Amino acid sequence: ITGGAHNKKLGVSGEQEFADKGVFYCATCDVAAR
C-alpha cells in the first residue's frame, strides 16, 4: 500500500550524484530516528 508521498530533495551538493546508488528515503525510518 502506498500513500502517494514523494521524497523531498535536500538540495545539497552531490545529492543527485548519489540518487539510486545507496541513498534512500524512508518516512517510517526517518520519523523513528528523531
C-alpha positions as MATLAB code, in Angstrom:
seq = 'ITGGAHNKKLGVSGEQEFADKGVFYCATCDVAAR';
ca = [
       0.000    0.000    0.000;
       1.320    3.431   -0.836;
       0.172    6.835    0.318;
       1.347    8.727   -2.749;
       4.000   10.699   -0.876;
       7.181   11.842   -2.579;
      10.624   12.276   -1.109;
      11.849   15.818   -0.536;
      15.109   16.786   -2.164;
      17.564   18.354    0.271;
      19.367   20.477   -2.302;
      22.831   19.555   -1.022;
      25.798   19.131   -3.313;
      26.219   15.585   -4.592;
      22.622   14.617   -3.839;
      21.737   13.890   -7.459;
      25.041   12.085   -8.000;
      24.198    9.550   -5.281;
      20.488    9.162   -6.070;
      19.633    5.487   -6.685;
      23.143    4.472   -5.614;
      22.628    3.590   -1.969;
      20.973    6.811   -0.799;
      17.374    6.112    0.099;
      14.386    7.774    1.733;
      12.127    6.098    4.269;
       9.461    8.142    6.067;
       8.927    5.446    8.700;
      12.652    5.126    9.391;
      13.285    8.886    9.412;
      10.485    9.554   11.906;
      11.698    6.807   14.230;
      15.230    8.222   14.145;
      14.159   11.597   15.529;
];
